[in-house]
């Protein structure tokens, strides 16, 4: 991959402008549906099976994207892809095809000894490219199951996949106790509900990782009857040290499963920074056997939220928040993707959306790109969705901005004429 350290991402400038315009707004963004494209399960590239795309990040200097695969070295070695997306080829159709989606490279992630990871020794989930330092950050969920316990990790890597360094994940995240995490005294992440995502602050100094659901000592996993108290953990990028932590309340599962004891989950699957401790987050809810929007029915409900941690309690001093009085991250629903329609009026069918990034400008507007993890399942699909983004300032915030720019008098005169 040819990635430049001299060009900061286009998304950063947009994020800063959004923070200035909409920092205090209840819902500071609006979205328009550009279209989608779908890569069928089983598609091959460079001797690998494309799938499990659990993150996506736009590299402005190359105009391409990187996407990590959460393959636990079962099908092929743990890896990430480089790809291109031609948004002109995206279409609002239930059967869009994959025109405009081009895979251009695949890179194997290496362990601390410089070798590919062995089967089931890592679960790659989140990845971000740091243009300033010209390096990658990636997260590993770890494991809590009868097959063994593995601690979750956050690491840096070279563009060639080589090991860089570990960030200092606090020991309270490490799983201990029972396999389920539901026994009194259990601690650490639940299985498959740990560091699903990463985000880089708009000033480029802080890396954020969030658990998909709570730590075992903090609360239960999400069900149709209760939410889950995830943690957002921050790191100083230069020192790798852990810093502040905030509680993000994941909502309950949207639809109860059928049968009632069927599998269901809701989790914080990705997020991006849009200001000082402000984010756009994805919550992906899945319920087995429930009516789903779109054809084919997938059981997924995908929602975007605006999340603001500026007034949230720093819980980094609490190994458990049980019994503590805290203020959680505030959040406001921005978009339920079930509301999006194709040109023929059909509802957009949604797969397991787990990746989120700002993309390039398209038709004069900033874009937001989402990607799905197909779990390498025959009935699932790798999906890319493109949205256009508009910042929506509150009137009072807008007036303050105009005043700060010395334009309030001009605006008032125009309204009076």
Protein backbone atom coordinates (compact mmCIF):
# COMPACT_ATOMS: atom_id res chain seq x y z
CA UNK A 1 0.00 0.00 0.00
CA UNK A 2 1.21 3.49 -0.81
CA UNK A 3 0.06 5.62 2.10
CA UNK A 4 1.39 9.10 2.66
CA UNK A 5 2.13 10.57 6.08
CA UNK A 6 1.97 14.10 4.70
CA UNK A 7 -1.75 14.33 3.88
CA UNK A 8 -4.23 14.40 6.75
CA UNK A 9 -7.55 12.69 6.01
CA UNK A 10 -10.25 14.76 4.38
CA UNK A 11 -12.58 13.49 7.08
CA UNK A 12 -10.60 15.25 9.81
CA UNK A 13 -11.25 18.70 8.40
CA UNK A 14 -14.92 17.84 8.04
CA UNK A 15 -15.08 16.48 11.58
CA UNK A 16 -13.59 19.68 12.94
CA UNK A 17 -16.14 21.75 11.06
CA UNK A 18 -18.95 19.54 12.36
CA UNK A 19 -17.68 20.01 15.89
CA UNK A 20 -17.72 23.78 15.47
CA UNK A 21 -21.20 23.85 13.95
CA UNK A 22 -22.97 21.15 15.86
CA UNK A 23 -21.15 20.57 19.14
CA UNK A 24 -24.19 21.48 21.22
CA UNK A 25 -26.86 20.24 18.82
CA UNK A 26 -29.21 17.44 19.88
CA UNK A 27 -28.92 15.82 16.46
CA UNK A 28 -26.30 17.73 14.46
CA UNK A 29 -26.30 15.57 11.33
CA UNK A 30 -28.65 14.56 8.55
CA UNK A 31 -28.03 11.71 6.13
CA UNK A 32 -29.01 10.99 2.54
CA UNK A 33 -28.88 7.52 0.99
CA UNK A 34 -26.47 7.42 -1.97
CA UNK A 35 -26.63 3.67 -2.57
CA UNK A 36 -25.10 0.29 -1.82
CA UNK A 37 -23.02 -2.47 -3.36
CA UNK A 38 -22.76 -6.12 -2.34
CA UNK A 39 -19.89 -8.60 -2.60
CA UNK A 40 -21.20 -12.21 -2.54
CA UNK A 41 -19.96 -14.55 0.16
CA UNK A 42 -17.22 -16.80 -1.17
CA UNK A 43 -15.64 -14.16 -3.43
CA UNK A 44 -11.90 -14.76 -3.73
CA UNK A 45 -9.00 -12.33 -3.91
CA UNK A 46 -5.27 -13.14 -4.02
CA UNK A 47 -5.82 -16.63 -2.66
CA UNK A 48 -8.03 -15.48 0.21
CA UNK A 49 -11.76 -15.56 0.88
CA UNK A 50 -13.16 -12.04 1.19
CA UNK A 51 -15.34 -11.76 4.26
CA UNK A 52 -15.56 -10.90 7.92
CA UNK A 53 -14.96 -7.20 7.20
CA UNK A 54 -15.34 -5.84 10.70
CA UNK A 55 -14.02 -2.32 10.10
CA UNK A 56 -13.38 0.14 7.31
CA UNK A 57 -11.22 3.26 7.20
CA UNK A 58 -10.67 5.78 4.41
CA UNK A 59 -7.11 6.77 3.47
CA UNK A 60 -7.41 10.21 1.90
CA UNK A 61 -3.90 10.27 0.45
CA UNK A 62 -4.57 7.21 -1.72
CA UNK A 63 -8.34 7.54 -2.13
CA UNK A 64 -8.66 3.92 -1.04
CA UNK A 65 -9.89 2.09 2.05
CA UNK A 66 -8.54 -0.49 4.46
CA UNK A 67 -10.76 -3.16 6.02
CA UNK A 68 -9.74 -5.74 8.60
CA UNK A 69 -11.13 -9.28 8.41
CA UNK A 70 -12.17 -10.92 11.68
CA UNK A 71 -11.13 -14.31 10.34
CA UNK A 72 -9.41 -15.98 13.31
CA UNK A 73 -6.90 -17.48 10.86
CA UNK A 74 -9.50 -20.19 10.21
CA UNK A 75 -9.99 -19.67 6.46
CA UNK A 76 -6.82 -17.67 5.78
CA UNK A 77 -4.27 -15.93 8.05
CA UNK A 78 -5.48 -12.89 10.02
CA UNK A 79 -5.32 -10.00 7.54
CA UNK A 80 -6.59 -6.70 6.24
CA UNK A 81 -7.56 -5.63 2.73
CA UNK A 82 -7.00 -2.51 0.67
CA UNK A 83 -9.92 -1.68 -1.61
CA UNK A 84 -11.45 1.02 -3.76
CA UNK A 85 -15.09 2.13 -3.86
CA UNK A 86 -16.45 4.07 -6.82
CA UNK A 87 -19.48 5.83 -5.36
CA UNK A 88 -20.71 6.67 -8.86
CA UNK A 89 -21.44 2.95 -9.29
CA UNK A 90 -23.43 2.67 -6.05
CA UNK A 91 -27.14 2.25 -6.60
CA UNK A 92 -30.35 2.38 -4.56
CA UNK A 93 -31.35 -1.13 -5.60
CA UNK A 94 -32.14 -4.34 -3.75
CA UNK A 95 -29.87 -6.19 -6.20
CA UNK A 96 -26.99 -3.77 -6.78
CA UNK A 97 -24.17 -6.14 -7.72
CA UNK A 98 -20.56 -5.25 -6.88
CA UNK A 99 -19.61 -2.83 -9.65
CA UNK A 100 -17.30 -0.15 -8.30
CA UNK A 101 -15.91 -2.37 -5.53
CA UNK A 102 -12.32 -3.33 -6.24
CA UNK A 103 -9.96 -5.21 -3.93
CA UNK A 104 -6.40 -4.09 -4.59
CA UNK A 105 -4.29 -5.63 -1.83
CA UNK A 106 -4.25 -7.99 1.14
CA UNK A 107 -1.75 -7.91 4.03
CA UNK A 108 -1.19 -10.55 6.70
CA UNK A 109 -1.11 -9.37 10.31
CA UNK A 110 1.94 -10.65 12.19
CA UNK A 111 2.36 -11.56 15.84
CA UNK A 112 5.11 -10.37 18.18
CA UNK A 113 7.53 -12.93 16.72
CA UNK A 114 6.93 -11.79 13.15
CA UNK A 115 4.84 -14.80 12.15
CA UNK A 116 1.22 -15.06 11.00
CA UNK A 117 -1.22 -15.84 13.79
CA UNK A 118 -2.12 -19.47 14.30
CA UNK A 119 -5.76 -20.56 14.12
CA UNK A 120 -7.94 -19.16 16.93
CA UNK A 121 -5.09 -17.19 18.48
CA UNK A 122 -6.50 -13.78 17.58
CA UNK A 123 -9.87 -12.18 16.72
CA UNK A 124 -9.16 -9.00 14.69
CA UNK A 125 -12.02 -6.49 14.81
CA UNK A 126 -11.17 -2.77 14.59
CA UNK A 127 -8.57 -0.93 12.48
CA UNK A 128 -7.64 2.72 11.92
CA UNK A 129 -4.93 4.35 9.82
CA UNK A 130 -2.95 7.18 11.46
CA UNK A 131 -1.85 9.50 8.64
CA UNK A 132 0.32 11.63 10.92
CA UNK A 133 2.43 8.70 12.12
CA UNK A 134 1.93 6.53 9.02
CA UNK A 135 0.95 3.47 11.04
CA UNK A 136 -2.04 1.26 11.76
CA UNK A 137 -3.89 0.50 14.98
CA UNK A 138 -5.93 -2.65 15.37
CA UNK A 139 -7.96 -4.32 18.08
CA UNK A 140 -8.35 -7.97 19.05
CA UNK A 141 -11.41 -9.10 21.03
CA UNK A 142 -9.66 -11.93 22.82
CA UNK A 143 -11.71 -14.92 23.92
CA UNK A 144 -13.79 -16.21 26.81
CA UNK A 145 -15.01 -19.72 26.10
CA UNK A 146 -14.49 -23.38 26.81
CA UNK A 147 -11.73 -23.31 24.21
CA UNK A 148 -9.71 -21.01 26.46
CA UNK A 149 -9.35 -17.43 27.64
CA UNK A 150 -7.41 -14.74 25.74
CA UNK A 151 -6.99 -11.14 26.82
CA UNK A 152 -8.24 -8.40 24.50
CA UNK A 153 -5.50 -6.26 22.97
CA UNK A 154 -4.98 -3.01 21.10
CA UNK A 155 -1.83 -2.83 18.98
CA UNK A 156 -0.04 -0.76 16.39
CA UNK A 157 1.30 -2.25 13.19
CA UNK A 158 3.35 -1.23 10.21
CA UNK A 159 1.70 -0.97 6.81
CA UNK A 160 3.26 -4.35 6.06
CA UNK A 161 1.33 -5.92 8.98
CA UNK A 162 4.40 -6.14 11.22
CA UNK A 163 3.98 -5.86 14.99
CA UNK A 164 4.57 -2.41 16.44
CA UNK A 165 3.62 -2.13 20.11
CA UNK A 166 0.85 -2.90 22.56
CA UNK A 167 -1.33 -0.28 24.19
CA UNK A 168 -1.74 -0.66 27.96
CA UNK A 169 -5.19 -2.24 28.28
CA UNK A 170 -6.08 -2.29 32.02
CA UNK A 171 -6.24 -5.72 33.65
CA UNK A 172 -9.96 -5.28 34.47
CA UNK A 173 -10.69 -6.04 30.80
CA UNK A 174 -9.03 -9.47 30.99
CA UNK A 175 -11.56 -12.33 31.28
CA UNK A 176 -11.55 -14.44 34.44
CA UNK A 177 -14.04 -16.73 36.13
CA UNK A 178 -16.62 -18.76 34.23
CA UNK A 179 -16.88 -19.31 30.49
CA UNK A 180 -20.13 -17.34 30.29
CA UNK A 181 -19.12 -14.35 32.40
CA UNK A 182 -22.50 -14.59 34.14
CA UNK A 183 -21.34 -16.14 37.43
CA UNK A 184 -20.92 -13.86 40.48
CA UNK A 185 -17.28 -12.80 40.72
CA UNK A 186 -16.63 -13.05 36.98
CA UNK A 187 -14.59 -10.21 35.52
CA UNK A 188 -13.50 -8.85 32.16
CA UNK A 189 -14.98 -8.94 28.69
CA UNK A 190 -17.76 -11.24 27.57
CA UNK A 191 -16.95 -13.56 24.71
CA UNK A 192 -17.27 -11.89 21.29
CA UNK A 193 -18.37 -8.61 22.93
CA UNK A 194 -15.07 -6.84 23.50
CA UNK A 195 -13.00 -4.36 21.41
CA UNK A 196 -15.03 -4.40 18.20
CA UNK A 197 -13.88 -0.94 17.12
CA UNK A 198 -11.34 1.89 17.26
CA UNK A 199 -11.49 5.66 16.75
CA UNK A 200 -8.84 8.38 16.54
CA UNK A 201 -9.55 11.77 18.11
CA UNK A 202 -9.89 14.75 15.79
CA UNK A 203 -6.64 16.25 17.14
CA UNK A 204 -4.83 12.96 16.42
CA UNK A 205 -3.50 12.49 19.96
CA UNK A 206 -5.92 9.95 21.41
CA UNK A 207 -6.95 6.46 20.39
CA UNK A 208 -10.32 5.16 21.60
CA UNK A 209 -11.43 1.54 21.92
CA UNK A 210 -14.91 0.54 23.04
CA UNK A 211 -16.30 -2.76 24.25
CA UNK A 212 -19.29 -3.98 22.29
CA UNK A 213 -21.07 -4.74 25.59
CA UNK A 214 -20.20 -4.31 29.27
CA UNK A 215 -17.47 -5.89 31.34
CA UNK A 216 -18.82 -8.80 33.40
CA UNK A 217 -18.35 -6.86 36.65
CA UNK A 218 -20.21 -3.81 35.28
CA UNK A 219 -23.48 -5.18 33.88
CA UNK A 220 -25.16 -7.96 31.92
CA UNK A 221 -24.95 -8.26 28.12
CA UNK A 222 -27.77 -6.65 26.13
CA UNK A 223 -31.06 -8.54 25.71
CA UNK A 224 -34.53 -7.56 24.56
CA UNK A 225 -35.23 -6.61 28.20
CA UNK A 226 -32.08 -4.71 29.16
CA UNK A 227 -29.23 -2.72 27.68
CA UNK A 228 -25.54 -3.11 28.52
CA UNK A 229 -23.03 -0.68 29.99
CA UNK A 230 -20.11 -0.65 27.55
CA UNK A 231 -16.86 1.13 28.29
CA UNK A 232 -15.08 3.58 26.00
CA UNK A 233 -11.37 3.43 26.83
CA UNK A 234 -8.90 6.11 25.71
CA UNK A 235 -5.15 5.86 25.17
CA UNK A 236 -2.47 8.47 24.70
CA UNK A 237 -1.16 7.52 21.28
CA UNK A 238 2.45 8.56 21.83
CA UNK A 239 2.93 6.86 25.23
CA UNK A 240 0.48 3.93 24.72
CA UNK A 241 -0.82 4.61 28.25
CA UNK A 242 -4.49 4.13 29.12
CA UNK A 243 -6.34 7.29 30.12
CA UNK A 244 -9.98 8.22 30.77
CA UNK A 245 -12.85 5.74 30.47
CA UNK A 246 -16.54 6.45 29.95
CA UNK A 247 -19.70 4.39 30.16
CA UNK A 248 -21.72 4.12 26.95
CA UNK A 249 -25.16 2.62 27.49
CA UNK A 250 -25.95 0.24 24.63
CA UNK A 251 -29.71 0.03 24.07
CA UNK A 252 -31.70 -3.19 24.53
CA UNK A 253 -32.11 -5.54 21.56
CA UNK A 254 -34.69 -3.96 19.23
CA UNK A 255 -36.85 -7.05 18.61
CA UNK A 256 -37.31 -10.07 20.88
CA UNK A 257 -36.11 -13.29 19.20
CA UNK A 258 -38.43 -16.08 18.10
CA UNK A 259 -38.41 -18.50 19.81
CA UNK A 260 -37.98 -16.47 23.00
CA UNK A 261 -34.76 -18.30 23.88
CA UNK A 262 -33.27 -17.72 20.42
CA UNK A 263 -30.07 -15.79 19.91
CA UNK A 264 -30.29 -12.01 20.13
CA UNK A 265 -27.74 -9.26 20.69
CA UNK A 266 -27.16 -5.54 20.41
CA UNK A 267 -23.74 -3.96 20.51
CA UNK A 268 -21.56 -0.94 19.85
CA UNK A 269 -19.84 -2.15 16.69
CA UNK A 270 -17.95 0.95 15.53
CA UNK A 271 -17.54 4.68 16.06
CA UNK A 272 -15.72 7.73 14.70
CA UNK A 273 -14.76 10.97 16.41
CA UNK A 274 -16.47 14.17 15.26
CA UNK A 275 -15.26 16.54 17.97
CA UNK A 276 -13.83 16.64 21.49
CA UNK A 277 -15.08 13.34 22.97
CA UNK A 278 -17.98 13.38 20.50
CA UNK A 279 -18.68 10.47 18.20
CA UNK A 280 -20.96 8.93 15.64
CA UNK A 281 -21.61 5.36 16.82
CA UNK A 282 -23.15 2.24 15.28
CA UNK A 283 -25.42 -0.01 17.29
CA UNK A 284 -26.16 -3.29 15.52
CA UNK A 285 -29.09 -5.27 16.87
CA UNK A 286 -29.75 -8.83 15.73
CA UNK A 287 -32.64 -11.14 16.67
CA UNK A 288 -33.11 -14.67 15.40
CA UNK A 289 -36.42 -15.45 13.72
CA UNK A 290 -37.88 -11.96 13.85
CA UNK A 291 -39.45 -9.94 11.04
CA UNK A 292 -36.74 -7.88 9.44
CA UNK A 293 -36.86 -4.93 7.15
CA UNK A 294 -35.88 -5.58 3.55
CA UNK A 295 -35.50 -8.63 1.36
CA UNK A 296 -33.75 -10.86 2.18
CA UNK A 297 -34.76 -10.77 5.85
CA UNK A 298 -31.60 -10.58 7.93
CA UNK A 299 -32.74 -9.97 11.52
CA UNK A 300 -30.51 -6.89 11.74
CA UNK A 301 -31.46 -3.39 12.86
CA UNK A 302 -28.70 -0.81 12.34
CA UNK A 303 -28.83 2.59 14.04
CA UNK A 304 -26.47 5.56 14.08
CA UNK A 305 -26.20 7.71 17.21
CA UNK A 306 -24.53 10.99 18.13
CA UNK A 307 -22.65 10.31 21.39
CA UNK A 308 -21.16 13.00 23.62
CA UNK A 309 -18.79 12.08 26.47
CA UNK A 310 -17.80 15.61 27.51
CA UNK A 311 -20.01 15.55 30.60
CA UNK A 312 -19.62 11.83 31.30
CA UNK A 313 -17.91 10.53 34.42
CA UNK A 314 -14.34 9.30 34.03
CA UNK A 315 -14.64 5.77 35.45
CA UNK A 316 -11.00 4.77 34.95
CA UNK A 317 -10.57 4.55 38.73
CA UNK A 318 -13.41 2.01 39.04
CA UNK A 319 -12.64 -1.64 38.35
CA UNK A 320 -16.41 -2.06 38.60
CA UNK A 321 -19.12 0.57 38.31
CA UNK A 322 -21.59 -1.55 40.29
CA UNK A 323 -23.04 0.62 43.04
CA UNK A 324 -21.33 3.77 41.74
CA UNK A 325 -23.17 6.97 40.86
CA UNK A 326 -21.99 8.01 37.41
CA UNK A 327 -23.04 10.05 34.40
CA UNK A 328 -22.95 8.02 31.19
CA UNK A 329 -22.21 9.26 27.68
CA UNK A 330 -25.25 11.05 26.28
CA UNK A 331 -26.55 9.80 22.96
CA UNK A 332 -29.13 10.86 20.40
CA UNK A 333 -30.52 8.75 17.57
CA UNK A 334 -29.38 10.09 14.20
CA UNK A 335 -30.63 7.45 11.77
CA UNK A 336 -32.32 4.07 11.79
CA UNK A 337 -31.11 2.55 8.52
CA UNK A 338 -34.35 0.56 8.34
CA UNK A 339 -35.93 3.82 7.18
CA UNK A 340 -33.84 3.90 3.98
CA UNK A 341 -35.61 3.03 0.74
CA UNK A 342 -34.38 1.85 -2.64
CA UNK A 343 -35.60 3.56 -5.80
CA UNK A 344 -38.36 0.98 -6.26
CA UNK A 345 -39.69 1.72 -2.77
CA UNK A 346 -38.30 -1.45 -1.19
CA UNK A 347 -36.70 -1.20 2.23
CA UNK A 348 -32.92 -1.52 2.31
CA UNK A 349 -31.95 -5.01 3.57
CA UNK A 350 -29.16 -4.73 6.12
CA UNK A 351 -26.46 -7.23 6.89
CA UNK A 352 -24.21 -7.28 9.95
CA UNK A 353 -22.91 -3.69 9.74
CA UNK A 354 -19.73 -3.35 11.82
CA UNK A 355 -17.58 -0.76 10.00
CA UNK A 356 -17.85 3.02 9.75
CA UNK A 357 -15.68 5.75 8.24
CA UNK A 358 -15.91 9.19 6.69
CA UNK A 359 -15.30 8.84 2.96
CA UNK A 360 -14.47 11.31 0.20
CA UNK A 361 -16.52 14.28 -0.90
CA UNK A 362 -19.23 13.18 -3.36
CA UNK A 363 -21.44 15.59 -5.27
CA UNK A 364 -20.11 18.35 -3.04
CA UNK A 365 -20.98 16.64 0.25
CA UNK A 366 -19.07 14.66 2.86
CA UNK A 367 -19.80 10.92 2.83
CA UNK A 368 -20.16 8.24 5.46
CA UNK A 369 -19.30 4.67 4.41
CA UNK A 370 -20.53 1.56 6.22
CA UNK A 371 -19.36 -2.04 5.78
CA UNK A 372 -20.75 -5.39 6.94
CA UNK A 373 -19.15 -8.50 8.39
CA UNK A 374 -20.77 -11.44 6.63
CA UNK A 375 -19.44 -13.97 9.18
CA UNK A 376 -18.42 -16.02 6.11
CA UNK A 377 -22.04 -17.21 6.10
CA UNK A 378 -23.70 -18.53 2.95
CA UNK A 379 -26.90 -16.56 3.64
CA UNK A 380 -25.08 -13.32 4.47
CA UNK A 381 -23.25 -10.80 2.29
CA UNK A 382 -20.48 -8.22 2.39
CA UNK A 383 -22.31 -4.92 2.06
CA UNK A 384 -21.07 -1.37 1.50
CA UNK A 385 -23.50 1.49 2.09
CA UNK A 386 -22.77 5.11 1.18
CA UNK A 387 -24.52 8.05 2.86
CA UNK A 388 -24.14 11.77 2.30
CA UNK A 389 -23.74 13.83 5.47
CA UNK A 390 -24.97 17.32 6.25
CA UNK A 391 -24.10 19.19 9.43
CA UNK A 392 -27.20 20.75 11.00
CA UNK A 393 -26.39 23.50 13.52
CA UNK A 394 -28.94 24.61 16.06
CA UNK A 395 -30.15 28.17 15.38
CA UNK A 396 -28.55 29.49 18.56
CA UNK A 397 -25.23 27.78 17.78
CA UNK A 398 -25.36 29.14 14.23
CA UNK A 399 -26.00 32.67 15.48
CA UNK A 400 -23.01 32.40 17.82
CA UNK A 401 -20.85 31.20 14.93
CA UNK A 402 -21.94 34.09 12.71
CA UNK A 403 -21.25 36.53 15.51
CA UNK A 404 -17.80 35.07 16.00
CA UNK A 405 -17.11 35.52 12.31
CA UNK A 406 -18.37 39.12 12.40
CA UNK A 407 -21.27 38.24 10.08
CA UNK A 408 -24.23 38.49 12.42
CA UNK A 409 -24.99 42.03 11.27
CA UNK A 410 -24.91 40.96 7.65
CA UNK A 411 -27.29 38.08 8.33
CA UNK A 412 -29.69 40.32 10.25
CA UNK A 413 -29.76 42.92 7.46
CA UNK A 414 -30.52 40.20 4.89
CA UNK A 415 -33.47 38.96 6.96
CA UNK A 416 -34.86 42.51 7.27
CA UNK A 417 -34.69 43.21 3.52
